[in-house]
């Protein structure tokens, strides 16, 4: 049973506390130990008159019950006097449930005066922590006939409260807003008696007390409350439609034609801050920029919104990262996935002095995961990653060489594809890991982002396709041990963080289960010979808890060893759609032979043009373009057109710095675009042409590529 909420020693300033909701708040806080400043001007419901009677009565009630309170009769327009009463009487202030409509006088400076007073240095010095509750109204949120001034004031309070929450956070000031429905002297003339009885004021105060308690971390939120019902409100926004495109005016007819889409709340977003609201607008700008680099097309407005902004992330590269490690890391990883000195053949993975000392194949996930670390995904334009919604859905690992037991590896990541799964978005991240210039392993992370679907693309040819007895008990500290290999997500160690995700206890890393399953297969089918391990693909379906027993079921079909893992105690399948490809069944792909590229002739002509007209082109274009020409699905050539410095230049190979725009397409499609046989916009939306960087600059390519017939 949780302890009751107390406010012993807290100082509470309540405006309008002579009756109704304010009186109920004052009595409730005082009953739970708070010192209360009861403010009430003593006016009538029309705002006239002034009396100390209302505030004095409430103070007397509190004192009669053994509580502590003091009265204040000032108008909220003199907010500093209200606060000064608290400081003079109790030496501090901590909680301010504010009932008055501060913005009722629309041209008054009251709100601004109170704001300045709250944030003046002298006031902040007497604060350790403060909770402010603003009282808005359904009339302010939704509007109401005949209440224009009241509605304006009440919604204005919400904006004031939200800004106070943002700017006051660094001073430990929490500010929330409630919109109560309650029987009071203001509503008794418009509500029937049975409704007044249903909407008693005591059904509102529990929410106010909780929002003002030190255990509550809610900030900048809006709640409706009444009759024993409480609900949180938030803004919601449709996906909208992009109506502005290159060489086309934005017309009211276009707005009319897209009205259903503009107003469609399916897959709506829920921005919670100005930053989140602006992110989508910036993504729209990015989509427009991409469109402006391509020929105008009447279908472009539909195409860009159907495919969705997240697709602009495809092909973008993550920062290249280095991973240095020693024998200690490989041993620690082996311990983290359950290797033990109880098994004699485990010693080769646990003792650096063993004549066959080896690195477990699945250690290959450790250097590659660093491409995702430190917010790497958040740098990708178009994804707008929310890490609280991120799940690791599947994983694929392929080895090209046995991993060294120590050394320095370099990993290069990129967004391979983005898919719409309706309830969420799937992001495929490819990571290639090198030992010097030699590729040693490849990982593909399949990441699922809950609630971020709805942009259209359903399938991918980039995903690794998966076609499924040993068991191992997981010690209680298994997650604590595995995290030392580099995955420090608090979900796997901190009970309070795990609780935020809905878990009773910290859960095991998915890649730890992955390691257990792989070593079971390695032992059963290859007698722990790492040279016989080629690749593995798994899907994670349920969390595993430290202390449970992981059971791996495996069988051989054709050239693959299939497996699934379940929890012995519950029977739940936790890892499925999995397979291991052993090296004795793996056939290396035929060596790719690059045929002569037709695009080489085009770039040769571009080189001649730069030589003849370089200074003029540099003046007109002022940009660096990099081209990646593919053949057979692989990069066959790279070209850099530098029209930013000197007299311009053409270079075969990548640009030494960061190009302004990078284009990727096949040699065949490049020629079709140059010859006018393939519309570049259609190529882009079909996925044949990929572009990243300042796409607006691409329209300047016409200066170089015009008169394609001469090519």
PDB file of C-alpha atoms in Angstrom, residues 160 318 500 586 616 625:
ATOM      1  CA  UNK A 160       0.855  31.376 -20.489  1.00  0.00           C
ATOM      2  CA  UNK A 318      25.732   7.463 -40.546  1.00  0.00           C
ATOM      3  CA  UNK A 500       8.399   3.413 -17.800  1.00  0.00           C
ATOM      4  CA  UNK A 586      27.593 -21.223 -48.392  1.00  0.00           C
ATOM      5  CA  UNK A 616      31.735  31.032 -65.941  1.00  0.00           C
ATOM      6  CA  UNK A 625      28.227  17.516 -57.101  1.00  0.00           C
TER       7      UNK A 625
END
